[in-house]
Short mmCIF file of C-alpha atoms and ligand atoms in Angstrom, two decimals:
data_model
loop_
_atom_site.label_atom_id
_atom_site.label_comp_id
_atom_site.label_asym_id
_atom_site.label_seq_id
_atom_site.Cartn_x
_atom_site.Cartn_y
_atom_site.Cartn_z
CA UNK A 1 -43.77 -105.86 41.51
CA UNK A 2 -46.09 -107.73 39.10
CA UNK A 3 -47.53 -105.56 36.73
CA UNK A 4 -51.31 -105.92 36.46
CA UNK A 5 -52.80 -106.71 32.93
CA UNK A 6 -56.37 -107.10 33.66
CA UNK A 7 -59.14 -106.33 36.11
CA UNK A 8 -61.54 -109.16 37.12
CA UNK A 9 -64.18 -107.92 34.91
CA UNK A 10 -62.03 -108.04 31.76
CA UNK A 11 -61.58 -112.01 32.00
CA UNK A 12 -63.70 -114.31 30.20
CA UNK A 13 -63.93 -118.22 29.47
CA UNK A 14 -62.91 -117.69 25.97
CA UNK A 15 -59.49 -116.38 27.24
CA UNK A 16 -58.78 -120.09 28.21
CA UNK A 17 -55.24 -120.49 28.30
CA UNK A 18 -54.03 -116.74 28.38
CA UNK A 19 -51.58 -115.62 31.07
CA UNK A 20 -52.80 -112.64 33.20
CA UNK A 21 -51.81 -110.60 36.10
CA UNK A 22 -54.42 -109.65 38.53
CA UNK A 23 -53.99 -107.72 41.84
CA UNK A 24 -56.53 -106.96 44.72
CA UNK A 25 -57.45 -108.21 48.08
CA UNK A 26 -57.78 -111.82 49.37
CA UNK A 27 -61.50 -111.64 49.70
CA UNK A 28 -61.85 -115.23 51.10
CA UNK A 29 -59.65 -118.39 51.41
CA UNK A 30 -60.43 -122.13 51.62
CA UNK A 31 -57.93 -124.67 52.03
CA UNK A 32 -59.35 -128.44 51.11
CA UNK A 33 -56.30 -130.81 51.78
CA UNK A 34 -54.28 -130.61 48.72
CA UNK A 35 -56.54 -127.93 46.91
CA UNK A 36 -56.98 -124.24 47.90
CA UNK A 37 -59.38 -121.92 46.91
CA UNK A 38 -58.63 -118.02 46.92
CA UNK A 39 -61.26 -115.46 45.85
CA UNK A 40 -59.48 -112.44 44.84
CA UNK A 41 -61.35 -109.01 44.89
CA UNK A 42 -60.53 -105.82 42.99
CA UNK A 43 -62.44 -102.92 42.00
CA UNK A 44 -64.34 -104.49 39.32
CA UNK A 45 -65.46 -107.69 40.85
CA UNK A 46 -64.09 -111.09 42.05
CA UNK A 47 -62.17 -114.02 40.64
CA UNK A 48 -61.69 -117.61 41.71
CA UNK A 49 -58.14 -118.86 42.07
CA UNK A 50 -57.59 -122.51 42.37
CA UNK A 51 -54.50 -123.97 43.25
CA UNK A 52 -53.99 -127.75 43.48
CA UNK A 53 -51.05 -128.69 45.33
CA UNK A 54 -49.70 -131.15 42.51
CA UNK A 55 -49.88 -128.63 39.69
CA UNK A 56 -48.44 -125.30 41.44
CA UNK A 57 -45.81 -127.32 43.41
CA UNK A 58 -45.01 -127.49 47.06
CA UNK A 59 -43.61 -124.00 47.61
CA UNK A 60 -46.30 -121.86 45.78
CA UNK A 61 -48.75 -123.84 47.66
CA UNK A 62 -47.35 -123.20 51.13
CA UNK A 63 -47.15 -119.35 50.30
CA UNK A 64 -51.01 -119.36 48.93
CA UNK A 65 -51.82 -121.31 52.26
CA UNK A 66 -50.15 -118.79 54.36
CA UNK A 67 -52.48 -116.04 52.79
CA UNK A 68 -55.37 -114.43 55.15
CA UNK A 69 -58.25 -112.24 54.64
CA UNK A 70 -57.74 -108.76 53.15
CA UNK A 71 -53.89 -109.55 52.34
CA UNK A 72 -52.83 -107.67 49.37
CA UNK A 73 -51.61 -109.63 46.71
CA UNK A 74 -50.88 -109.86 42.77
CA UNK A 75 -51.27 -113.19 41.00
CA UNK A 76 -49.67 -114.06 37.63
CA UNK A 77 -51.86 -117.04 36.38
CA UNK A 78 -53.48 -118.77 33.54
CA UNK A 79 -57.27 -118.46 32.67
CA UNK A 80 -58.92 -121.91 32.60
CA UNK A 81 -62.30 -122.18 31.36
CA UNK A 82 -64.28 -124.16 33.77
CA UNK A 83 -68.22 -124.33 33.54
CA UNK A 84 -68.49 -125.25 37.24
CA UNK A 85 -66.47 -122.05 38.50
CA UNK A 86 -68.29 -118.58 39.02
CA UNK A 87 -68.44 -116.66 35.54
CA UNK A 88 -67.30 -119.84 33.75
CA UNK A 89 -63.64 -119.73 34.43
CA UNK A 90 -60.94 -119.72 37.24
CA UNK A 91 -57.21 -118.78 37.62
CA UNK A 92 -54.44 -121.40 37.97
CA UNK A 93 -51.68 -119.41 39.90
CA UNK A 94 -48.10 -119.60 38.54
CA UNK A 95 -46.69 -116.91 40.68
CA UNK A 96 -47.96 -115.18 43.73
CA UNK A 97 -46.56 -111.80 45.21
CA UNK A 98 -47.81 -110.74 48.69
CA UNK A 99 -47.69 -107.01 48.54
CA UNK A 100 -49.00 -106.46 52.07
CA UNK A 101 -50.56 -108.39 54.91
CA UNK A 102 -53.53 -107.34 56.83
CA UNK A 103 -53.43 -107.37 60.49
CA UNK A 104 -56.36 -109.64 61.87
CA UNK A 105 -58.81 -109.84 63.28
CA UNK A 106 -60.09 -107.03 61.06
CA UNK A 107 -62.08 -104.18 62.90
CA UNK A 108 -64.77 -104.74 60.12
CA UNK A 109 -65.05 -107.69 57.64
CA UNK A 110 -65.61 -106.63 54.05
CA UNK A 111 -66.81 -110.29 53.07
CA UNK A 112 -69.24 -110.34 55.97
CA UNK A 113 -72.70 -111.40 55.01
CA UNK A 114 -74.59 -109.72 57.95
CA UNK A 115 -74.59 -105.97 57.75
CA UNK A 116 -72.64 -104.09 60.57
CA UNK A 117 -74.21 -101.08 62.18
CA UNK A 118 -73.75 -97.61 60.07
CA UNK A 119 -71.68 -96.13 62.95
CA UNK A 120 -69.11 -99.21 62.91
CA UNK A 121 -68.95 -98.95 59.16
CA UNK A 122 -68.27 -95.30 59.15
CA UNK A 123 -65.49 -95.60 61.89
CA UNK A 124 -63.77 -98.01 59.55
CA UNK A 125 -64.85 -96.38 56.30
CA UNK A 126 -61.86 -97.56 54.19
CA UNK A 127 -62.66 -101.13 54.96
CA UNK A 128 -66.59 -100.63 54.63
CA UNK A 129 -65.78 -99.15 51.14
CA UNK A 130 -64.16 -102.58 50.06
CA UNK A 131 -67.73 -103.91 49.85
CA UNK A 132 -69.13 -103.85 46.50
CA UNK A 133 -72.49 -102.77 47.58
CA UNK A 134 -70.63 -99.38 49.19
CA UNK A 135 -68.49 -98.98 46.25
CA UNK A 136 -71.40 -99.13 43.95
CA UNK A 137 -72.95 -95.94 45.57
CA UNK A 138 -69.56 -94.02 45.09
CA UNK A 139 -69.55 -95.31 41.44
CA UNK A 140 -73.09 -93.85 40.79
CA UNK A 141 -72.29 -90.97 42.36
CA UNK A 142 -69.08 -90.30 40.20
CA UNK A 143 -71.49 -91.29 37.13
CA UNK A 144 -73.84 -88.54 38.16
CA UNK A 145 -70.96 -85.88 38.63
CA UNK A 146 -69.70 -86.60 35.19
CA UNK A 147 -72.91 -86.55 33.76
CA UNK A 148 -73.93 -83.11 35.21
CA UNK A 149 -70.51 -81.66 34.17
CA UNK A 150 -70.89 -82.92 30.56
CA UNK A 151 -74.58 -81.29 30.33
CA UNK A 152 -73.42 -78.12 31.78
CA UNK A 153 -70.33 -77.86 29.41
CA UNK A 154 -72.60 -78.81 26.30
CA UNK A 155 -75.16 -76.01 27.58
CA UNK A 156 -72.12 -73.48 27.50
CA UNK A 157 -71.43 -73.13 31.32
CA UNK A 158 -67.98 -72.41 32.75
CA UNK A 159 -66.92 -73.99 35.72
CA UNK A 160 -65.67 -71.79 38.50
CA UNK A 161 -64.51 -71.91 42.18
CA UNK A 162 -65.62 -69.42 44.80
CA UNK A 163 -64.04 -68.85 48.35
CA UNK A 164 -65.39 -70.88 51.19
CA UNK A 165 -63.76 -68.67 53.66
CA UNK A 166 -66.12 -65.98 53.91
CA UNK A 167 -66.64 -62.63 55.96
CA UNK A 168 -70.11 -62.66 56.25
CA UNK A 169 -73.29 -64.71 55.95
CA UNK A 170 -74.96 -65.45 52.67
CA UNK A 171 -78.55 -64.96 53.97
CA UNK A 172 -78.37 -64.00 57.47
CA UNK A 173 -79.44 -66.52 59.77
CA UNK A 174 -77.43 -68.49 62.30
CA UNK A 175 -76.43 -71.68 60.43
CA UNK A 176 -72.78 -70.68 60.08
CA UNK A 177 -69.69 -72.07 61.36
CA UNK A 178 -67.31 -69.43 62.74
CA UNK A 179 -63.55 -69.93 62.30
CA UNK A 180 -60.94 -67.58 63.34
CA UNK A 181 -59.09 -65.87 60.32
CA UNK A 182 -56.08 -64.34 61.77
CA UNK A 183 -57.20 -61.18 63.88
CA UNK A 184 -60.68 -61.16 62.13
CA UNK A 185 -63.63 -63.57 62.51
CA UNK A 186 -64.64 -65.42 59.41
CA UNK A 187 -67.14 -68.22 58.56
CA UNK A 188 -67.26 -71.31 56.58
CA UNK A 189 -69.29 -70.45 53.43
CA UNK A 190 -73.03 -72.00 53.61
CA UNK A 191 -73.65 -71.38 49.89
CA UNK A 192 -71.81 -69.97 46.75
CA UNK A 193 -75.05 -67.84 45.93
CA UNK A 194 -73.54 -64.09 46.26
CA UNK A 195 -70.72 -65.07 44.31
CA UNK A 196 -72.15 -66.73 41.45
CA UNK A 197 -74.42 -63.62 41.35
CA UNK A 198 -71.73 -61.36 41.40
CA UNK A 199 -70.12 -63.44 38.44
CA UNK A 200 -73.42 -62.47 36.71
CA UNK A 201 -72.09 -59.06 36.34
CA UNK A 202 -68.55 -60.14 35.18
CA UNK A 203 -69.98 -61.27 31.71
CA UNK A 204 -68.96 -65.06 32.14
CA UNK A 205 -72.62 -65.35 31.43
CA UNK A 206 -73.14 -69.06 32.67
CA UNK A 207 -71.36 -70.53 35.50
CA UNK A 208 -71.38 -73.60 37.67
CA UNK A 209 -69.48 -75.05 40.66
CA UNK A 210 -69.63 -78.09 42.48
CA UNK A 211 -68.17 -77.62 45.95
CA UNK A 212 -68.82 -77.99 49.66
CA UNK A 213 -71.33 -76.10 51.40
CA UNK A 214 -71.17 -75.93 55.51
CA UNK A 215 -74.15 -75.54 57.65
CA UNK A 216 -74.06 -75.41 61.31
CA UNK A 217 -77.59 -76.53 61.84
CA UNK A 218 -77.99 -78.72 64.84
CA UNK A 219 -80.40 -80.98 63.07
CA UNK A 220 -79.61 -84.73 62.94
CA UNK A 221 -81.68 -86.14 60.14
CA UNK A 222 -81.24 -88.91 57.45
CA UNK A 223 -81.15 -86.00 54.85
CA UNK A 224 -78.91 -83.29 56.51
CA UNK A 225 -75.28 -82.94 56.60
CA UNK A 226 -73.04 -80.17 58.23
CA UNK A 227 -70.80 -80.44 55.09
CA UNK A 228 -72.75 -81.19 51.97
CA UNK A 229 -71.67 -80.93 48.38
CA UNK A 230 -73.84 -78.21 46.18
CA UNK A 231 -74.17 -78.38 42.34
CA UNK A 232 -74.63 -74.74 41.96
CA UNK A 233 -75.59 -72.71 38.43
CA UNK A 234 -76.21 -69.47 37.54
CA UNK A 235 -77.23 -68.24 34.14
CA UNK A 236 -77.55 -64.73 32.97
CA UNK A 237 -80.37 -63.36 30.58
CA UNK A 238 -82.67 -66.02 31.90
CA UNK A 239 -85.72 -66.31 34.44
CA UNK A 240 -86.94 -68.98 36.62
CA UNK A 241 -88.51 -70.94 33.62
CA UNK A 242 -84.88 -71.18 31.92
CA UNK A 243 -83.63 -72.28 35.14
CA UNK A 244 -86.15 -74.98 35.71
CA UNK A 245 -85.51 -76.15 32.06
CA UNK A 246 -82.08 -76.46 32.78
CA UNK A 247 -82.35 -78.31 36.02
CA UNK A 248 -84.65 -80.67 34.21
CA UNK A 249 -82.04 -81.48 31.49
CA UNK A 250 -79.43 -82.10 34.25
CA UNK A 251 -81.56 -84.30 36.27
CA UNK A 252 -82.80 -86.37 33.27
CA UNK A 253 -79.43 -86.90 31.84
CA UNK A 254 -77.92 -88.03 35.14
CA UNK A 255 -80.64 -90.63 35.54
CA UNK A 256 -80.36 -91.79 31.84
CA UNK A 257 -76.48 -91.97 32.15
CA UNK A 258 -76.74 -93.84 35.60
CA UNK A 259 -79.32 -96.10 34.13
CA UNK A 260 -77.31 -96.71 30.89
CA UNK A 261 -73.87 -96.91 32.14
CA UNK A 262 -74.15 -98.21 35.68
CA UNK A 263 -76.39 -101.19 35.40
CA UNK A 264 -74.06 -103.45 37.16
CA UNK A 265 -74.03 -101.19 40.28
CA UNK A 266 -77.80 -100.78 40.29
CA UNK A 267 -78.04 -104.52 40.29
CA UNK A 268 -75.57 -104.86 43.26
CA UNK A 269 -77.57 -102.17 44.97
CA UNK A 270 -80.71 -104.33 43.87
CA UNK A 271 -82.28 -100.97 42.95
CA UNK A 272 -84.72 -100.38 39.90
CA UNK A 273 -83.91 -96.67 38.90
CA UNK A 274 -86.49 -95.31 36.82
CA UNK A 275 -85.59 -92.90 34.00
CA UNK A 276 -87.99 -89.93 34.66
CA UNK A 277 -89.88 -88.19 31.74
CA UNK A 278 -88.10 -85.25 30.19
CA UNK A 279 -90.35 -82.82 31.71
CA UNK A 280 -91.46 -82.70 35.44
CA UNK A 281 -94.87 -81.81 36.84
CA UNK A 282 -95.17 -78.48 38.44
CA UNK A 283 -97.38 -77.79 41.30
CA UNK A 284 -97.86 -74.17 43.05
CA UNK A 285 -96.80 -73.75 46.66
CA UNK A 286 -100.81 -73.09 47.21
CA UNK A 287 -101.54 -76.38 45.50
CA UNK A 288 -99.04 -78.04 48.03
CA UNK A 289 -100.50 -76.62 51.04
CA UNK A 290 -104.00 -77.87 49.83
CA UNK A 291 -102.64 -81.35 49.37
CA UNK A 292 -101.10 -81.25 52.79
CA UNK A 293 -104.19 -79.96 54.26
CA UNK A 294 -106.40 -82.39 52.82
CA UNK A 295 -104.12 -85.09 54.12
CA UNK A 296 -104.62 -84.16 57.62
CA UNK A 297 -101.34 -81.99 58.01
CA UNK A 298 -101.70 -78.67 60.01
CA UNK A 299 -100.37 -76.06 57.99
CA UNK A 300 -100.89 -72.47 57.43
CA UNK A 301 -100.39 -70.47 53.98
CA UNK A 302 -97.00 -68.74 54.88
CA UNK A 303 -95.48 -71.79 56.61
CA UNK A 304 -92.42 -73.39 55.02
CA UNK A 305 -93.10 -76.80 54.37
CA UNK A 306 -92.77 -78.98 57.57
CA UNK A 307 -91.51 -82.73 57.24
CA UNK A 308 -94.96 -83.83 57.72
CA UNK A 309 -96.17 -81.72 54.88
CA UNK A 310 -93.35 -82.95 52.66
CA UNK A 311 -94.24 -86.48 53.26
CA UNK A 312 -98.06 -85.94 52.32
CA UNK A 313 -97.06 -83.97 49.21
CA UNK A 314 -94.66 -86.66 48.31
CA UNK A 315 -97.03 -89.32 48.93
CA UNK A 316 -99.55 -87.56 46.29
CA UNK A 317 -96.84 -86.56 43.66
CA UNK A 318 -94.27 -89.34 43.68
CA UNK A 319 -91.22 -89.13 41.30
CA UNK A 320 -89.68 -85.89 40.41
CA UNK A 321 -91.90 -82.57 40.53
CA UNK A 322 -91.49 -78.96 41.03
CA UNK A 323 -93.24 -76.82 43.65
CA UNK A 324 -93.25 -73.20 42.23
CA UNK A 325 -94.80 -69.58 43.10
CA UNK A 326 -93.62 -69.38 46.84
CA UNK A 327 -94.84 -66.83 49.14
CA UNK A 328 -92.27 -64.03 49.10
CA UNK A 329 -91.71 -64.19 52.94
CA UNK A 330 -90.22 -67.60 53.13
CA UNK A 331 -87.71 -67.02 50.42
CA UNK A 332 -84.25 -65.44 50.69
CA UNK A 333 -83.84 -61.58 50.05
CA UNK A 334 -82.40 -62.03 46.65
CA UNK A 335 -85.51 -63.86 45.17
CA UNK A 336 -87.45 -62.09 42.29
CA UNK A 337 -91.07 -61.03 43.20
CA UNK A 338 -93.77 -62.23 40.94
CA UNK A 339 -96.14 -59.97 42.44
CA UNK A 340 -97.07 -58.47 46.00
CA UNK A 341 -97.30 -61.97 47.46
CA UNK A 342 -95.51 -64.59 45.40
CA UNK A 343 -91.90 -64.81 44.01
CA UNK A 344 -90.11 -66.65 41.20
CA UNK A 345 -88.92 -69.40 43.31
CA UNK A 346 -89.05 -73.12 42.75
CA UNK A 347 -87.98 -76.19 44.69
CA UNK A 348 -87.41 -79.47 42.94
CA UNK A 349 -88.75 -82.53 44.97
CA UNK A 350 -88.32 -86.23 44.69
CA UNK A 351 -91.26 -87.70 46.49
CA UNK A 352 -90.60 -86.20 49.80
CA UNK A 353 -87.10 -85.07 49.54
CA UNK A 354 -86.20 -81.72 48.58
CA UNK A 355 -82.99 -81.91 45.99
CA UNK A 356 -82.92 -78.57 44.59
CA UNK A 357 -83.89 -74.85 45.22
CA UNK A 358 -83.75 -71.96 42.86
CA UNK A 359 -85.12 -68.92 41.35
CA UNK A 360 -84.97 -66.00 39.11
CA UNK A 361 -82.85 -63.35 41.17
CA UNK A 362 -83.36 -59.80 41.71
CA UNK A 363 -81.05 -57.78 39.47
CA UNK A 364 -82.20 -54.19 40.46
CA UNK A 365 -80.21 -52.55 42.85
CA UNK A 366 -82.89 -50.53 44.68
CA UNK A 367 -85.23 -53.35 45.10
CA UNK A 368 -82.33 -55.76 46.37
CA UNK A 369 -81.13 -53.18 48.96
CA UNK A 370 -84.99 -52.62 50.12
CA UNK A 371 -85.33 -56.47 50.64
CA UNK A 372 -82.09 -56.76 52.73
CA UNK A 373 -83.31 -53.93 54.99
CA UNK A 374 -86.83 -55.57 55.09
CA UNK A 375 -85.35 -58.99 56.11
CA UNK A 376 -83.45 -57.11 59.05
CA UNK A 377 -80.23 -57.65 57.51
CA UNK A 378 -77.27 -55.14 57.69
CA UNK A 379 -76.73 -53.67 54.19
CA UNK A 380 -73.01 -52.82 55.21
CA UNK A 381 -72.38 -56.63 55.41
CA UNK A 382 -73.44 -56.95 51.65
CA UNK A 383 -71.42 -53.99 50.34
CA UNK A 384 -69.13 -55.95 47.90
CA UNK A 385 -72.11 -57.82 46.72
CA UNK A 386 -74.41 -54.98 46.27
CA UNK A 387 -71.69 -53.03 44.38
CA UNK A 388 -72.12 -55.53 41.31
CA UNK A 389 -75.55 -54.69 40.97
CA UNK A 390 -74.77 -50.94 40.27
CA UNK A 391 -72.70 -50.99 37.02
CA UNK A 392 -74.78 -53.28 34.69
CA UNK A 393 -76.10 -56.40 36.17
CA UNK A 394 -78.11 -58.69 33.53
CA UNK A 395 -81.37 -60.42 34.59
CA UNK A 396 -80.32 -63.82 35.91
CA UNK A 397 -81.59 -67.11 37.51
CA UNK A 398 -80.15 -70.16 38.91
CA UNK A 399 -80.19 -73.11 41.37
CA UNK A 400 -78.32 -75.29 43.94
CA UNK A 401 -78.84 -79.12 43.66
CA UNK A 402 -77.43 -81.17 46.76
CA UNK A 403 -75.22 -83.89 45.10
CA UNK A 404 -75.56 -85.99 48.19
CA UNK A 405 -79.27 -86.02 48.08
CA UNK A 406 -79.31 -86.67 44.35
CA UNK A 407 -77.08 -89.57 45.05
CA UNK A 408 -79.66 -90.77 47.41
CA UNK A 409 -82.21 -90.71 44.74
CA UNK A 410 -79.98 -92.42 42.08
CA UNK A 411 -79.08 -95.33 44.49
CA UNK A 412 -82.37 -95.62 46.54
CA UNK A 413 -80.61 -94.85 49.91
CA UNK A 414 -82.67 -93.74 52.84
CA UNK A 415 -79.63 -91.92 54.56
CA UNK A 416 -77.56 -89.46 53.21
CA UNK A 417 -74.46 -90.81 55.15
CA UNK A 418 -74.46 -93.82 52.89
CA UNK A 419 -73.88 -91.31 49.99
CA UNK A 420 -70.81 -89.49 51.39
CA UNK A 421 -67.35 -91.03 51.72
CA UNK A 422 -66.74 -89.50 55.08
CA UNK A 423 -69.79 -87.62 56.38
CA UNK A 424 -69.77 -84.53 58.66
CA UNK A 425 -72.86 -84.61 60.93
CA UNK A 426 -73.82 -83.27 64.67
CA UNK A 427 -71.80 -86.07 66.08
CA UNK A 428 -69.06 -87.03 63.52
CA UNK A 429 -66.07 -85.24 62.64
CA UNK A 430 -63.76 -88.14 62.09
CA UNK A 431 -62.30 -90.20 60.26
P1 ATP B 1 -83.96 -78.30 53.79
O1 ATP B 1 -84.93 -77.24 53.95
O2 ATP B 1 -84.02 -79.55 53.30
O3 ATP B 1 -83.24 -78.08 55.09
P2 ATP B 1 -82.80 -75.96 52.35
O4 ATP B 1 -83.82 -75.50 51.82
O5 ATP B 1 -82.25 -75.42 53.58
O6 ATP B 1 -82.97 -77.67 52.63
P3 ATP B 1 -81.05 -74.75 50.35
O7 ATP B 1 -80.67 -73.82 51.12
O8 ATP B 1 -82.28 -74.75 49.43
O9 ATP B 1 -81.48 -75.96 51.21
O10 ATP B 1 -79.90 -75.62 49.48
C1 ATP B 1 -80.12 -76.20 48.06
C2 ATP B 1 -79.85 -77.72 48.14
O11 ATP B 1 -78.77 -78.11 48.73
C3 ATP B 1 -81.17 -78.40 48.92
O12 ATP B 1 -82.12 -78.51 48.21
C4 ATP B 1 -80.43 -79.77 49.33
O13 ATP B 1 -80.36 -80.71 48.27
C5 ATP B 1 -79.04 -79.33 49.44
N1 ATP B 1 -78.61 -78.92 50.88
C6 ATP B 1 -78.90 -78.04 51.75
N2 ATP B 1 -78.53 -78.08 52.80
C7 ATP B 1 -78.26 -79.36 52.96
C8 ATP B 1 -77.88 -80.22 54.12
N3 ATP B 1 -77.60 -79.58 55.42
N4 ATP B 1 -77.28 -81.41 53.87
C9 ATP B 1 -77.31 -81.98 52.76
N5 ATP B 1 -77.94 -81.13 51.65
C10 ATP B 1 -78.29 -80.09 51.80
MG1 MG B 2 -84.27 -75.09 49.99
#
């Protein structure tokens, strides 16, 4: 097999005369009598290969002519500067290796100009991913994950992995996928919440995890999946404000890194990402409700924010902003109260999309046990968790940031399925 020397993006007109080996897919092929044009596509872009019969010889010409769309090839050739070629150069082929032929017709054409239906694209996702627009989303997602990890490493967080096979619910409720675990019933984890809190009693001090969360909600919206990826942190000796400061750092750095390092991909997506200010606005839950009411949304104090409310508030606020000081009743049992009515919880929104929820947590055993009972949950199901609060649990806070939703923000996508390689929703379990 010819050994690749360059990606397409590493070539330029000033390499005129240099011999290189490229590898990739036949994006398109056009034969004009004694001249063939092949566009070769690799991960980094496209390159034009021009084969004049009289220069490449009868045999190589015939081989190139036999190529079809999406065949996998390696090409040894010479860089030829040419003002008229795309990017100012083309490749004169000296040797072509056909590594694998593609069956045609293709179920989905990666070179297709007209966009196919999302369902068809997801059915043939590996082909869909060959399209530069689709690949750009996942390169930006990768940049975001890298940036998030770098920020958290720098801030002294330890990366952990907690079980996804669990014996009981995180927060009660019915959003769990039951599975059979030998002779026992078990569930897929809906959140690492209880584990990351237990780790606060371990002395690891600051932990984070980037892992799947499973939610058996029946909803079929453009921002919900049944398997999502959550970026979760928990920090000891910290309160809700510390957790929000950390979230601002993580989100700001990710936006900046994508903006600075993924200009090409943002251009391919035709998306103007704005780097936010370092500090985000904060409004209280009460203020959020007032905004929604003012805009004609029917909502009462104590209601969770409906879709209509989120839209109204997002319209008024724009960009990234926190909603803080939530009523105790609509937040989970482990949330630290602020007074009799409100708790130290927050949501981070981007326009009308919730991308993160967090809080200072309760670290006091008696209060926690009381809350579990008050929410109608069975304390026995939380036995192992509760134990961790008896023998020296420091105050702590944290959040969960949806990686898929954050990718929507960074790439300007309206549908979360665009931001996940193989999405799992109400109807889709394959591929
Ligand atoms: P929503 O109210 O929008 O359904 P949630 O409040 O139930 O979200 P949390 O339990 O607070 O979600 O989870 C924290 C974060 O994880 C959310 O802000 C979101 O970014 C992400 N997330 C949660 N559930 C899903 C899901 N079903 N699909 C995609 N992302 C999710
Ligand atoms: Mg939430």
